[in-house]
Amino acid sequence: MEHYLGAKIKELRQGRNWTQSYLAARLNKSVSTVSGYESDAHPIPTDVLISIAELFGVSLDVLLDLEKPTCVSTQGLSISQIEVVEALVQEFRSPTSTGSDFSEAKMKILHDIFDNFCEPK
């Protein structure tokens, strides 16, 4: 399925029940400019794309449909949580030589998950 940026912006705007006029005011643009963005009539400058992503609370990857569904989104995570997720993905992509046994690196990652994602009881 082909992705159209204008349709994504319109979907995000309508999902918040915002009018084109409201979005235009937030972006300091005219309604006709926002309409042009939504209809893919003209390209959106990078600074405006950043503003749109910030307004809707999404990453540029999500806005531009670059985020792959097989990837783990780290949006909203702390730096230490992102590091744990990255290590987890890297370690578990490569199988160990001992079959189903956990390597020392995998055990460390599991402990890091508990330390960074689970609240103490």
mmCIF file with all atom_site columns, C-alpha atoms in Angstrom:
data_model
loop_
_atom_site.group_PDB
_atom_site.id
_atom_site.type_symbol
_atom_site.label_atom_id
_atom_site.label_alt_id
_atom_site.label_comp_id
_atom_site.label_asym_id
_atom_site.label_entity_id
_atom_site.label_seq_id
_atom_site.pdbx_PDB_ins_code
_atom_site.Cartn_x
_atom_site.Cartn_y
_atom_site.Cartn_z
_atom_site.occupancy
_atom_site.B_iso_or_equiv
_atom_site.pdbx_formal_charge
_atom_site.auth_seq_id
_atom_site.auth_comp_id
_atom_site.auth_asym_id
_atom_site.auth_atom_id
_atom_site.pdbx_PDB_model_num
ATOM 1   C CA . MET A 1 1   ? 0.000   0.000   0.000  1.00 0.00 ? 1   MET A CA 1
ATOM 2   C CA . GLU A 1 2   ? 1.380   3.382   -0.967 1.00 0.00 ? 2   GLU A CA 1
ATOM 3   C CA . HIS A 1 3   ? 1.717   5.974   1.761  1.00 0.00 ? 3   HIS A CA 1
ATOM 4   C CA . TYR A 1 4   ? 0.723   9.571   1.338  1.00 0.00 ? 4   TYR A CA 1
ATOM 5   C CA . LEU A 1 5   ? 2.010   12.090  3.873  1.00 0.00 ? 5   LEU A CA 1
ATOM 6   C CA . GLY A 1 6   ? -0.981  14.384  3.410  1.00 0.00 ? 6   GLY A CA 1
ATOM 7   C CA . ALA A 1 7   ? -3.395  11.579  4.273  1.00 0.00 ? 7   ALA A CA 1
ATOM 8   C CA . LYS A 1 8   ? -1.383  10.794  7.413  1.00 0.00 ? 8   LYS A CA 1
ATOM 9   C CA . ILE A 1 9   ? -1.498  14.431  8.545  1.00 0.00 ? 9   ILE A CA 1
ATOM 10  C CA . LYS A 1 10  ? -5.226  14.608  7.842  1.00 0.00 ? 10  LYS A CA 1
ATOM 11  C CA . GLU A 1 11  ? -5.785  11.378  9.798  1.00 0.00 ? 11  GLU A CA 1
ATOM 12  C CA . LEU A 1 12  ? -3.807  12.693  12.780 1.00 0.00 ? 12  LEU A CA 1
ATOM 13  C CA . ARG A 1 13  ? -5.631  16.034  12.642 1.00 0.00 ? 13  ARG A CA 1
ATOM 14  C CA . GLN A 1 14  ? -9.079  14.454  12.427 1.00 0.00 ? 14  GLN A CA 1
ATOM 15  C CA . GLY A 1 15  ? -8.187  12.003  15.179 1.00 0.00 ? 15  GLY A CA 1
ATOM 16  C CA . ARG A 1 16  ? -7.850  14.973  17.500 1.00 0.00 ? 16  ARG A CA 1
ATOM 17  C CA . ASN A 1 17  ? -10.954 16.665  16.117 1.00 0.00 ? 17  ASN A CA 1
ATOM 18  C CA . TRP A 1 18  ? -8.853  19.593  14.934 1.00 0.00 ? 18  TRP A CA 1
ATOM 19  C CA . THR A 1 19  ? -9.947  21.706  11.999 1.00 0.00 ? 19  THR A CA 1
ATOM 20  C CA . GLN A 1 20  ? -7.566  22.731  9.263  1.00 0.00 ? 20  GLN A CA 1
ATOM 21  C CA . SER A 1 21  ? -7.922  26.231  10.611 1.00 0.00 ? 21  SER A CA 1
ATOM 22  C CA . TYR A 1 22  ? -6.807  25.152  14.085 1.00 0.00 ? 22  TYR A CA 1
ATOM 23  C CA . LEU A 1 23  ? -3.798  23.243  12.729 1.00 0.00 ? 23  LEU A CA 1
ATOM 24  C CA . ALA A 1 24  ? -2.901  26.178  10.493 1.00 0.00 ? 24  ALA A CA 1
ATOM 25  C CA . ALA A 1 25  ? -2.911  28.518  13.490 1.00 0.00 ? 25  ALA A CA 1
ATOM 26  C CA . ARG A 1 26  ? -0.717  26.116  15.493 1.00 0.00 ? 26  ARG A CA 1
ATOM 27  C CA . LEU A 1 27  ? 1.752   25.951  12.596 1.00 0.00 ? 27  LEU A CA 1
ATOM 28  C CA . ASN A 1 28  ? 1.523   29.687  11.868 1.00 0.00 ? 28  ASN A CA 1
ATOM 29  C CA . LYS A 1 29  ? 0.425   28.867  8.312  1.00 0.00 ? 29  LYS A CA 1
ATOM 30  C CA . SER A 1 30  ? -2.643  29.665  6.242  1.00 0.00 ? 30  SER A CA 1
ATOM 31  C CA . VAL A 1 31  ? -5.558  27.248  5.944  1.00 0.00 ? 31  VAL A CA 1
ATOM 32  C CA . SER A 1 32  ? -4.846  26.936  2.218  1.00 0.00 ? 32  SER A CA 1
ATOM 33  C CA . THR A 1 33  ? -1.272  25.891  3.018  1.00 0.00 ? 33  THR A CA 1
ATOM 34  C CA . VAL A 1 34  ? -2.459  23.169  5.412  1.00 0.00 ? 34  VAL A CA 1
ATOM 35  C CA . SER A 1 35  ? -4.992  22.080  2.808  1.00 0.00 ? 35  SER A CA 1
ATOM 36  C CA . GLY A 1 36  ? -2.157  21.850  0.298  1.00 0.00 ? 36  GLY A CA 1
ATOM 37  C CA . TYR A 1 37  ? -0.131  19.724  2.702  1.00 0.00 ? 37  TYR A CA 1
ATOM 38  C CA . GLU A 1 38  ? -3.053  17.356  3.249  1.00 0.00 ? 38  GLU A CA 1
ATOM 39  C CA . SER A 1 39  ? -3.762  17.002  -0.464 1.00 0.00 ? 39  SER A CA 1
ATOM 40  C CA . ASP A 1 40  ? -0.063  16.434  -1.243 1.00 0.00 ? 40  ASP A CA 1
ATOM 41  C CA . ALA A 1 41  ? -0.260  19.436  -3.580 1.00 0.00 ? 41  ALA A CA 1
ATOM 42  C CA . HIS A 1 42  ? 3.182   20.635  -2.523 1.00 0.00 ? 42  HIS A CA 1
ATOM 43  C CA . PRO A 1 43  ? 6.084   19.400  -0.386 1.00 0.00 ? 43  PRO A CA 1
ATOM 44  C CA . ILE A 1 44  ? 6.260   20.202  3.309  1.00 0.00 ? 44  ILE A CA 1
ATOM 45  C CA . PRO A 1 45  ? 9.414   21.967  4.491  1.00 0.00 ? 45  PRO A CA 1
ATOM 46  C CA . THR A 1 46  ? 11.508  20.053  7.018  1.00 0.00 ? 46  THR A CA 1
ATOM 47  C CA . ASP A 1 47  ? 10.945  22.575  9.808  1.00 0.00 ? 47  ASP A CA 1
ATOM 48  C CA . VAL A 1 48  ? 7.178   22.261  9.317  1.00 0.00 ? 48  VAL A CA 1
ATOM 49  C CA . LEU A 1 49  ? 7.403   18.447  9.342  1.00 0.00 ? 49  LEU A CA 1
ATOM 50  C CA . ILE A 1 50  ? 9.208   18.650  12.676 1.00 0.00 ? 50  ILE A CA 1
ATOM 51  C CA . SER A 1 51  ? 6.538   20.993  14.043 1.00 0.00 ? 51  SER A CA 1
ATOM 52  C CA . ILE A 1 52  ? 3.751   18.688  12.849 1.00 0.00 ? 52  ILE A CA 1
ATOM 53  C CA . ALA A 1 53  ? 5.411   15.661  14.467 1.00 0.00 ? 53  ALA A CA 1
ATOM 54  C CA . GLU A 1 54  ? 5.816   17.576  17.731 1.00 0.00 ? 54  GLU A CA 1
ATOM 55  C CA . LEU A 1 55  ? 2.209   18.817  17.683 1.00 0.00 ? 55  LEU A CA 1
ATOM 56  C CA . PHE A 1 56  ? 0.876   15.302  17.241 1.00 0.00 ? 56  PHE A CA 1
ATOM 57  C CA . GLY A 1 57  ? 3.404   13.719  19.587 1.00 0.00 ? 57  GLY A CA 1
ATOM 58  C CA . VAL A 1 58  ? 4.782   11.284  17.015 1.00 0.00 ? 58  VAL A CA 1
ATOM 59  C CA . SER A 1 59  ? 8.277   10.661  15.712 1.00 0.00 ? 59  SER A CA 1
ATOM 60  C CA . LEU A 1 60  ? 9.268   11.714  12.219 1.00 0.00 ? 60  LEU A CA 1
ATOM 61  C CA . ASP A 1 61  ? 9.646   8.002   11.431 1.00 0.00 ? 61  ASP A CA 1
ATOM 62  C CA . VAL A 1 62  ? 5.981   7.458   12.277 1.00 0.00 ? 62  VAL A CA 1
ATOM 63  C CA . LEU A 1 63  ? 4.864   10.591  10.454 1.00 0.00 ? 63  LEU A CA 1
ATOM 64  C CA . LEU A 1 64  ? 6.822   9.661   7.327  1.00 0.00 ? 64  LEU A CA 1
ATOM 65  C CA . ASP A 1 65  ? 5.869   5.990   7.624  1.00 0.00 ? 65  ASP A CA 1
ATOM 66  C CA . LEU A 1 66  ? 9.510   4.956   7.916  1.00 0.00 ? 66  LEU A CA 1
ATOM 67  C CA . GLU A 1 67  ? 9.131   2.924   11.092 1.00 0.00 ? 67  GLU A CA 1
ATOM 68  C CA . LYS A 1 68  ? 9.123   -0.745  10.227 1.00 0.00 ? 68  LYS A CA 1
ATOM 69  C CA . PRO A 1 69  ? 6.461   -2.843  11.951 1.00 0.00 ? 69  PRO A CA 1
ATOM 70  C CA . THR A 1 70  ? 9.107   -5.378  12.973 1.00 0.00 ? 70  THR A CA 1
ATOM 71  C CA . CYS A 1 71  ? 11.095  -2.729  14.853 1.00 0.00 ? 71  CYS A CA 1
ATOM 72  C CA . VAL A 1 72  ? 10.650  -1.941  18.498 1.00 0.00 ? 72  VAL A CA 1
ATOM 73  C CA . SER A 1 73  ? 9.678   1.673   19.045 1.00 0.00 ? 73  SER A CA 1
ATOM 74  C CA . THR A 1 74  ? 11.704  3.347   21.768 1.00 0.00 ? 74  THR A CA 1
ATOM 75  C CA . GLN A 1 75  ? 9.704   6.552   21.744 1.00 0.00 ? 75  GLN A CA 1
ATOM 76  C CA . GLY A 1 76  ? 9.110   7.771   25.287 1.00 0.00 ? 76  GLY A CA 1
ATOM 77  C CA . LEU A 1 77  ? 11.724  5.501   26.865 1.00 0.00 ? 77  LEU A CA 1
ATOM 78  C CA . SER A 1 78  ? 14.603  6.675   29.020 1.00 0.00 ? 78  SER A CA 1
ATOM 79  C CA . ILE A 1 79  ? 18.160  6.416   27.715 1.00 0.00 ? 79  ILE A CA 1
ATOM 80  C CA . SER A 1 80  ? 18.869  3.397   29.927 1.00 0.00 ? 80  SER A CA 1
ATOM 81  C CA . GLN A 1 81  ? 15.671  1.687   28.720 1.00 0.00 ? 81  GLN A CA 1
ATOM 82  C CA . ILE A 1 82  ? 16.631  2.338   25.070 1.00 0.00 ? 82  ILE A CA 1
ATOM 83  C CA . GLU A 1 83  ? 20.067  0.832   25.707 1.00 0.00 ? 83  GLU A CA 1
ATOM 84  C CA . VAL A 1 84  ? 18.444  -2.278  27.200 1.00 0.00 ? 84  VAL A CA 1
ATOM 85  C CA . VAL A 1 85  ? 16.073  -2.671  24.238 1.00 0.00 ? 85  VAL A CA 1
ATOM 86  C CA . GLU A 1 86  ? 18.923  -2.260  21.751 1.00 0.00 ? 86  GLU A CA 1
ATOM 87  C CA . ALA A 1 87  ? 21.035  -4.858  23.592 1.00 0.00 ? 87  ALA A CA 1
ATOM 88  C CA . LEU A 1 88  ? 18.053  -7.196  23.784 1.00 0.00 ? 88  LEU A CA 1
ATOM 89  C CA . VAL A 1 89  ? 17.352  -7.003  20.070 1.00 0.00 ? 89  VAL A CA 1
ATOM 90  C CA . GLN A 1 90  ? 21.022  -7.451  19.166 1.00 0.00 ? 90  GLN A CA 1
ATOM 91  C CA . GLU A 1 91  ? 21.617  -10.370 21.553 1.00 0.00 ? 91  GLU A CA 1
ATOM 92  C CA . PHE A 1 92  ? 18.466  -12.315 20.779 1.00 0.00 ? 92  PHE A CA 1
ATOM 93  C CA . ARG A 1 93  ? 18.897  -11.992 17.003 1.00 0.00 ? 93  ARG A CA 1
ATOM 94  C CA . SER A 1 94  ? 21.980  -14.221 17.182 1.00 0.00 ? 94  SER A CA 1
ATOM 95  C CA . PRO A 1 95  ? 21.413  -17.756 18.470 1.00 0.00 ? 95  PRO A CA 1
ATOM 96  C CA . THR A 1 96  ? 23.708  -19.168 21.142 1.00 0.00 ? 96  THR A CA 1
ATOM 97  C CA . SER A 1 97  ? 25.861  -22.180 20.521 1.00 0.00 ? 97  SER A CA 1
ATOM 98  C CA . THR A 1 98  ? 24.291  -23.997 23.453 1.00 0.00 ? 98  THR A CA 1
ATOM 99  C CA . GLY A 1 99  ? 20.784  -24.111 22.051 1.00 0.00 ? 99  GLY A CA 1
ATOM 100 C CA . SER A 1 100 ? 18.132  -22.941 24.481 1.00 0.00 ? 100 SER A CA 1
ATOM 101 C CA . ASP A 1 101 ? 20.536  -22.052 27.328 1.00 0.00 ? 101 ASP A CA 1
ATOM 102 C CA . PHE A 1 102 ? 20.891  -18.382 28.125 1.00 0.00 ? 102 PHE A CA 1
ATOM 103 C CA . SER A 1 103 ? 24.337  -16.915 27.667 1.00 0.00 ? 103 SER A CA 1
ATOM 104 C CA . GLU A 1 104 ? 25.830  -14.651 30.314 1.00 0.00 ? 104 GLU A CA 1
ATOM 105 C CA . ALA A 1 105 ? 25.020  -11.681 28.041 1.00 0.00 ? 105 ALA A CA 1
ATOM 106 C CA . LYS A 1 106 ? 21.358  -12.759 27.753 1.00 0.00 ? 106 LYS A CA 1
ATOM 107 C CA . MET A 1 107 ? 21.064  -13.176 31.517 1.00 0.00 ? 107 MET A CA 1
ATOM 108 C CA . LYS A 1 108 ? 22.490  -9.662  32.008 1.00 0.00 ? 108 LYS A CA 1
ATOM 109 C CA . ILE A 1 109 ? 19.937  -8.269  29.550 1.00 0.00 ? 109 ILE A CA 1
ATOM 110 C CA . LEU A 1 110 ? 17.100  -10.009 31.407 1.00 0.00 ? 110 LEU A CA 1
ATOM 111 C CA . HIS A 1 111 ? 18.310  -8.508  34.687 1.00 0.00 ? 111 HIS A CA 1
ATOM 112 C CA . ASP A 1 112 ? 18.536  -5.085  33.017 1.00 0.00 ? 112 ASP A CA 1
ATOM 113 C CA . ILE A 1 113 ? 14.950  -5.469  31.820 1.00 0.00 ? 113 ILE A CA 1
ATOM 114 C CA . PHE A 1 114 ? 13.761  -6.102  35.348 1.00 0.00 ? 114 PHE A CA 1
ATOM 115 C CA . ASP A 1 115 ? 15.861  -3.218  36.696 1.00 0.00 ? 115 ASP A CA 1
ATOM 116 C CA . ASN A 1 116 ? 14.717  -0.720  34.038 1.00 0.00 ? 116 ASN A CA 1
ATOM 117 C CA . PHE A 1 117 ? 11.136  -1.690  33.225 1.00 0.00 ? 117 PHE A CA 1
ATOM 118 C CA . CYS A 1 118 ? 9.671   -3.306  36.335 1.00 0.00 ? 118 CYS A CA 1
ATOM 119 C CA . GLU A 1 119 ? 8.651   -1.336  39.368 1.00 0.00 ? 119 GLU A CA 1
ATOM 120 C CA . PRO A 1 120 ? 9.896   -2.765  42.660 1.00 0.00 ? 120 PRO A CA 1
ATOM 121 C CA . LYS A 1 121 ? 7.200   -4.343  44.810 1.00 0.00 ? 121 LYS A CA 1
#
